[in-house]
Amino acid sequence: MQQPKIFIQSAEQISMQVPLSEEWMTQPVVSSEPLVKAQNPAFRDFIPAGEVRRMSNITKRALVTSLKVLQNAGIQQPDAIITGTSFGSLDYTERFLDAMVANGEQMLSPTYFMQSTHNTVSSALAIYTKTKGYNITYSHGMASFDLTLLDAWMQIRLGMIGNALVGGHEEMVESFYDLLHKTGYVGAPGMAPCGEVAVSMLLNTAENEQNLCELAGIRIVNTNDAALIDKNLDKMLEDAGMTRADISAVITGKNGNPANDKPYDELTHAMLPTTPLLRYKHIFGENHTASAFGIYAAAQCLKHGNIPSTLLDDETATRCGKADAILAVNITSATQCSLALLKKI
């Protein structure tokens, strides 16, 4: 049986860039600050004012990007809602813990606790869209968003669902940033700023002019063996009817920290030594679910048919032209790597 093609029909972002906009492609916001919070849109344009004030930022941003995506696609209720978040609502978690200490663990308001759980976002989306179908949240560190894509892609290919609303959502508070800084994960000299992420997109099998691109394949390889990763890339390309020569560019999670960037350089040099490299974290920021920005940026490039200079890696700036197919690489740990193949329609 012929497998259906899977398209990214619509995608929206809220980040340090202008929200719900592709202005970053030509006029990106640039910051030298180590921590840059997201620019919030007018939430009341999407959510009733009385409800906005009772929601955490991560929930409000997820709702706005998701509702905008569904509006763009002309869909009221998706078949599935699949969310990826590594830490959930850090803000409300911190507020709940502070209240526990201040009040001696007594007379606590349940609001902060209820909205601090990781699955709050998926639940809120289901309530707002009145969706009673498949609903799940992945909280698997830097692989969280990659797993949402893989889950949706597999279920659509198996015919279990026709479309899926997928998202990667993360927020940051100063106290947690300080902890990440101490570990060396963020804040190193020359490194991309730590940021917040809200990316929603709709995967669909319907072919229309509105689609951004085709999601031709996705694989998560639980190894750091370059030969096995290479083999998985070849199999993914074969299934998509493509070769390595068809890949216009590789978009990676390089962030300016040598410890983070070295594995990407080694892997891309071994797999696709002459293919131009792209990066996105200097524009959108670093965090555990930042890979959602990589997929979002690649999809927008394929829709527009070109790659803006803002994404080009310095070493390959003169070797990149039109965008026909982009391979997104996310090294999520020392022993795990995800590959996503996006193709122009």
Coordinates of C-alpha atoms in Angstrom, one line a residue:
M1 CA 0.0 0.0 0.0
Q2 CA 1.3 3.4 -1.0
Q3 CA 2.1 5.6 2.0
P4 CA 0.5 9.0 2.1
K5 CA 2.5 12.1 1.8
I6 CA 2.7 14.2 5.0
F7 CA 2.8 18.0 4.8
I8 CA 3.4 20.8 7.2
Q9 CA 0.3 22.8 6.3
S10 CA 0.9 25.7 8.7
A11 CA 3.4 26.8 11.3
E12 CA 3.6 29.7 13.7
Q13 CA 6.1 30.9 16.3
I14 CA 6.5 33.1 19.4
S15 CA 10.0 33.8 20.4
M16 CA 12.5 36.7 20.8
Q17 CA 11.5 37.6 17.2
V18 CA 8.4 39.4 16.2
P19 CA 5.6 37.0 17.1
L20 CA 3.4 35.3 14.6
S21 CA 5.5 36.7 11.8
E22 CA 8.2 35.8 9.3
E23 CA 9.9 39.2 9.7
W24 CA 12.9 37.3 11.2
M25 CA 13.8 36.1 7.7
T26 CA 14.8 39.7 6.6
Q27 CA 15.0 41.8 9.7
P28 CA 15.8 39.6 12.7
V29 CA 15.9 40.9 16.2
V30 CA 19.5 40.7 17.5
S31 CA 20.4 40.8 21.2
S32 CA 23.6 40.5 23.1
E33 CA 21.8 39.6 26.3
P34 CA 22.4 36.1 27.7
L35 CA 18.7 35.6 28.4
V36 CA 16.0 37.0 26.1
K37 CA 12.3 36.5 26.9
A38 CA 9.8 36.0 24.1
Q39 CA 7.8 38.9 22.6
N40 CA 4.2 38.3 23.5
P41 CA 1.4 39.0 21.0
A42 CA -1.9 40.5 22.0
F43 CA -3.3 37.5 23.8
R44 CA -6.7 39.0 24.1
D45 CA -7.1 38.8 20.3
F46 CA -7.3 35.0 20.7
I47 CA -8.3 34.3 24.3
P48 CA -11.0 36.0 26.4
A49 CA -9.6 38.7 28.7
G50 CA -11.0 37.1 31.8
E51 CA -9.1 33.8 31.1
V52 CA -5.8 35.3 30.0
R53 CA -4.9 36.6 33.4
R54 CA -5.3 33.1 35.0
M55 CA -3.0 31.4 32.5
S56 CA 0.8 30.9 32.5
N57 CA 2.8 32.4 29.7
I58 CA 3.6 29.0 28.3
T59 CA -0.1 28.1 28.0
K60 CA -1.0 31.4 26.5
R61 CA 1.7 31.2 23.9
A62 CA 0.8 27.6 23.0
L63 CA -2.8 28.5 22.7
V64 CA -2.2 31.5 20.4
T65 CA 0.2 29.7 18.1
S66 CA -2.0 26.7 17.9
L67 CA -5.2 28.6 17.4
K68 CA -3.5 30.7 14.7
V69 CA -2.3 27.5 12.9
L70 CA -5.7 25.9 13.0
Q71 CA -7.2 29.1 11.7
N72 CA -4.7 29.2 8.8
A73 CA -5.5 25.6 7.9
G74 CA -9.3 26.0 8.2
I75 CA -9.5 23.3 10.8
Q76 CA -11.5 23.6 14.0
Q77 CA -10.6 20.2 15.6
P78 CA -7.4 18.3 14.9
D79 CA -7.4 14.5 15.0
A80 CA -4.6 14.6 17.5
I81 CA -2.8 17.0 19.8
I82 CA 0.9 16.2 20.5
T83 CA 3.0 18.5 22.6
G84 CA 6.7 18.5 23.5
T85 CA 8.1 20.3 26.5
S86 CA 11.1 19.5 28.6
F87 CA 10.3 21.6 31.7
G88 CA 6.6 22.6 31.4
S89 CA 5.6 25.8 33.2
L90 CA 8.7 26.8 35.1
D91 CA 7.0 30.1 36.2
Y92 CA 4.1 28.5 37.9
T93 CA 6.2 25.7 39.4
E94 CA 8.5 28.3 41.0
R95 CA 5.5 30.2 42.3
F96 CA 4.0 27.1 43.8
L97 CA 7.2 26.1 45.5
D98 CA 7.7 29.6 46.8
A99 CA 4.2 29.6 48.3
M100 CA 4.9 26.2 50.0
V101 CA 7.9 27.7 51.7
A102 CA 6.3 31.0 52.6
N103 CA 3.1 29.3 54.0
G104 CA 4.6 26.3 55.7
E105 CA 3.0 24.0 53.2
Q106 CA -0.5 25.0 54.3
M107 CA -3.4 27.0 52.8
L108 CA -2.0 26.7 49.3
S109 CA -3.9 27.8 46.2
P110 CA -4.2 24.9 43.8
T111 CA -4.0 27.2 40.7
Y112 CA -0.2 27.2 40.4
F113 CA 0.1 23.5 41.0
M114 CA -2.6 22.6 38.5
Q115 CA -1.0 24.7 35.7
S116 CA 2.5 23.7 36.4
T117 CA 2.2 20.2 35.2
H118 CA 3.8 19.3 31.8
N119 CA 0.5 18.2 30.2
T120 CA -1.3 21.5 31.0
V121 CA -0.6 22.8 27.4
S122 CA -2.1 19.8 25.7
S123 CA -5.1 19.8 28.0
A124 CA -5.8 23.5 27.4
L125 CA -5.6 23.0 23.7
A126 CA -8.1 20.1 23.9
I127 CA -10.5 22.2 25.9
Y128 CA -10.3 25.2 23.6
T129 CA -10.7 23.2 20.4
K130 CA -13.1 20.6 22.0
T131 CA -10.9 17.8 20.7
K132 CA -11.5 14.4 22.3
G133 CA -9.0 12.5 20.2
Y134 CA -5.4 11.4 20.9
N135 CA -3.7 13.7 23.3
I136 CA -0.2 13.3 24.7
T137 CA 2.8 15.2 26.0
Y138 CA 6.4 14.3 25.5
S139 CA 8.9 15.4 28.2
H140 CA 12.1 13.9 27.1
G141 CA 14.7 16.7 27.4
M142 CA 16.1 18.0 24.1
A143 CA 14.3 15.2 22.2
S144 CA 10.8 16.3 23.3
F145 CA 9.8 18.0 20.1
D146 CA 11.5 15.5 17.9
L147 CA 9.3 12.8 19.5
T148 CA 6.1 14.8 18.8
L149 CA 7.0 14.9 15.1
L150 CA 7.9 11.2 15.0
D151 CA 4.7 10.2 16.8
A152 CA 2.5 12.2 14.5
W153 CA 4.4 11.1 11.4
M154 CA 4.1 7.4 12.3
Q155 CA 0.4 7.6 13.2
I156 CA -0.5 9.4 9.9
R157 CA 1.5 6.9 7.9
L158 CA -0.3 4.1 9.6
G159 CA -3.7 5.7 8.8
M160 CA -4.6 6.1 12.5
I161 CA -5.1 9.8 12.1
G162 CA -5.5 12.2 9.2
N163 CA -3.8 15.3 10.8
A164 CA -2.1 16.3 14.0
L165 CA -1.4 19.6 15.8
V166 CA 2.1 19.3 17.1
G167 CA 4.0 21.8 19.2
G168 CA 7.2 22.6 21.1
H169 CA 6.8 24.9 24.1
E170 CA 9.2 26.1 26.7
E171 CA 9.5 29.1 29.0
M172 CA 12.4 30.4 31.1
V173 CA 12.7 32.1 34.5
E174 CA 15.8 33.8 35.9
S175 CA 16.4 31.4 38.7
F176 CA 16.4 28.4 36.4
Y177 CA 18.6 30.2 33.9
D178 CA 21.1 30.7 36.7
L179 CA 21.2 27.0 37.3
L180 CA 21.6 26.2 33.6
H181 CA 24.4 28.9 33.4
K182 CA 26.3 27.2 36.2
T183 CA 26.2 23.9 34.3
G184 CA 27.6 25.6 31.1
Y185 CA 24.5 24.8 29.1
V186 CA 23.8 28.5 28.4
G187 CA 25.7 31.8 28.9
A188 CA 29.1 30.9 27.5
P189 CA 31.0 33.7 25.6
G190 CA 29.9 33.9 22.0
M191 CA 27.0 31.6 22.6
A192 CA 23.4 32.2 21.3
P193 CA 21.2 33.7 24.0
C194 CA 18.9 31.5 26.1
G195 CA 15.4 32.0 25.0
E196 CA 11.8 30.8 25.1
V197 CA 9.9 28.8 22.5
A198 CA 6.4 28.4 21.3
V199 CA 6.1 26.7 18.0
S200 CA 2.9 25.0 16.7
M201 CA 2.4 23.4 13.3
L202 CA -0.3 21.2 11.7
L203 CA 0.7 18.0 9.9
N204 CA -1.8 17.0 7.3
T205 CA -2.1 14.6 4.3
A206 CA -4.3 17.1 2.3
E207 CA -2.5 18.5 -0.8
N208 CA -3.1 22.2 -1.3
E209 CA -1.2 25.4 -2.2
Q210 CA -1.2 26.5 1.4
N211 CA 1.2 23.8 2.6
L212 CA 4.6 24.9 3.6
C213 CA 6.5 21.8 2.7
E214 CA 6.5 18.0 2.8
L215 CA 7.8 16.1 5.8
A216 CA 9.4 13.4 3.8
G217 CA 10.9 11.5 6.7
I218 CA 12.0 11.5 10.3
R219 CA 14.2 9.2 12.3
I220 CA 15.6 9.2 15.9
V221 CA 18.8 7.2 16.1
N222 CA 19.8 6.0 19.6
T223 CA 23.5 5.9 19.0
N224 CA 26.5 8.1 18.4
D225 CA 27.9 5.7 15.9
A226 CA 28.4 7.8 12.7
A227 CA 28.1 4.7 10.5
L228 CA 24.7 3.8 11.8
I229 CA 23.5 7.4 11.6
D230 CA 24.8 7.4 8.0
K231 CA 22.9 4.2 7.3
N232 CA 19.7 5.7 8.7
L233 CA 20.1 8.8 6.5
D234 CA 20.5 6.7 3.4
K235 CA 17.4 4.6 4.3
M236 CA 15.3 7.7 4.9
L237 CA 16.4 9.2 1.6
E238 CA 15.7 6.0 -0.2
D239 CA 12.1 5.9 1.2
A240 CA 11.6 9.4 0.0
G241 CA 12.9 8.7 -3.4
M242 CA 15.9 11.0 -3.0
T243 CA 19.7 11.0 -2.8
R244 CA 22.2 13.1 -0.8
A245 CA 22.7 15.2 -3.9
D246 CA 19.1 16.4 -3.5
I247 CA 19.7 18.0 -0.1
S248 CA 20.1 21.8 -0.5
A249 CA 21.2 22.5 3.0
V250 CA 21.6 21.0 6.5
I251 CA 20.1 23.0 9.4
T252 CA 21.8 22.2 12.8
G253 CA 21.5 23.1 16.4
K254 CA 24.8 24.8 16.6
N255 CA 24.8 27.6 19.2
G256 CA 28.3 29.0 19.3
N257 CA 29.5 26.9 22.3
P258 CA 32.4 24.7 21.0
A259 CA 31.3 21.8 23.3
N260 CA 27.9 21.8 21.6
D261 CA 29.0 22.6 18.1
K262 CA 31.8 20.0 17.7
P263 CA 29.6 17.0 17.4
Y264 CA 27.5 18.8 14.7
D265 CA 30.6 19.7 12.7
E266 CA 32.0 16.1 12.9
L267 CA 28.7 14.6 11.9
T268 CA 27.9 16.9 9.0
H269 CA 31.4 16.7 7.7
A270 CA 31.2 13.0 7.6
M271 CA 27.7 12.7 6.1
L272 CA 27.5 15.7 3.8
P273 CA 30.9 17.4 3.6
T274 CA 30.0 19.8 0.7
T275 CA 26.4 20.6 1.7
P276 CA 25.8 24.2 3.0
L277 CA 25.2 24.4 6.7
L278 CA 22.5 26.5 8.4
R279 CA 21.9 27.5 12.0
Y280 CA 18.9 29.1 13.8
K281 CA 19.6 29.3 17.6
H282 CA 21.4 32.7 17.2
I283 CA 18.0 34.0 15.9
F284 CA 15.5 32.2 18.1
G285 CA 17.6 31.3 21.2
E286 CA 18.8 28.2 23.0
N287 CA 16.6 26.0 25.1
H288 CA 15.7 22.3 25.5
T289 CA 12.9 22.5 22.8
A290 CA 14.7 24.8 20.4
S291 CA 14.7 22.0 17.7
A292 CA 11.1 23.1 17.0
F293 CA 12.6 26.4 15.6
G294 CA 14.8 24.4 13.3
I295 CA 11.9 22.6 11.7
Y296 CA 9.8 25.8 11.6
A297 CA 12.7 27.8 9.9
A298 CA 13.3 25.0 7.4
A299 CA 9.6 24.8 6.5
Q300 CA 9.4 28.6 5.9
C301 CA 12.5 28.5 3.7
L302 CA 11.1 25.8 1.6
K303 CA 7.7 27.6 1.3
H304 CA 9.5 30.8 0.1
G305 CA 11.9 28.8 -2.1
N306 CA 15.1 30.5 -0.7
I307 CA 17.3 30.6 2.3
P308 CA 17.8 34.0 4.0
S309 CA 21.3 35.1 4.8
T310 CA 20.3 35.3 8.5
L311 CA 20.4 31.5 8.7
L312 CA 23.7 30.9 6.9
D313 CA 26.6 29.4 8.8
D314 CA 29.6 31.7 8.3
E315 CA 31.7 29.0 6.7
T316 CA 29.1 28.2 4.1
A317 CA 27.6 31.6 3.4
T318 CA 28.8 31.7 -0.2
R319 CA 27.7 28.2 -1.1
C320 CA 23.9 28.3 -0.5
G321 CA 21.3 29.0 -3.2
K322 CA 17.7 27.9 -3.6
A323 CA 15.9 25.6 -1.1
D324 CA 14.6 22.4 -2.5
A325 CA 15.2 20.0 0.4
I326 CA 16.6 20.6 3.9
L327 CA 17.8 18.1 6.4
A328 CA 17.3 19.1 10.1
V329 CA 19.8 17.5 12.5
N330 CA 19.4 17.7 16.2
I331 CA 21.9 16.0 18.5
T332 CA 19.8 15.6 21.6
S333 CA 22.4 13.8 23.8
A334 CA 25.8 12.1 23.6
T335 CA 24.0 8.9 22.3
Q336 CA 21.0 10.2 20.4
C337 CA 20.5 12.1 17.2
S338 CA 17.4 13.0 15.2
L339 CA 17.1 13.5 11.5
A340 CA 14.2 15.2 9.8
L341 CA 13.9 15.5 6.0
L342 CA 11.8 18.4 4.7
K343 CA 11.1 18.8 1.0
K344 CA 9.8 21.5 -1.2
I345 CA 6.4 20.8 -2.7

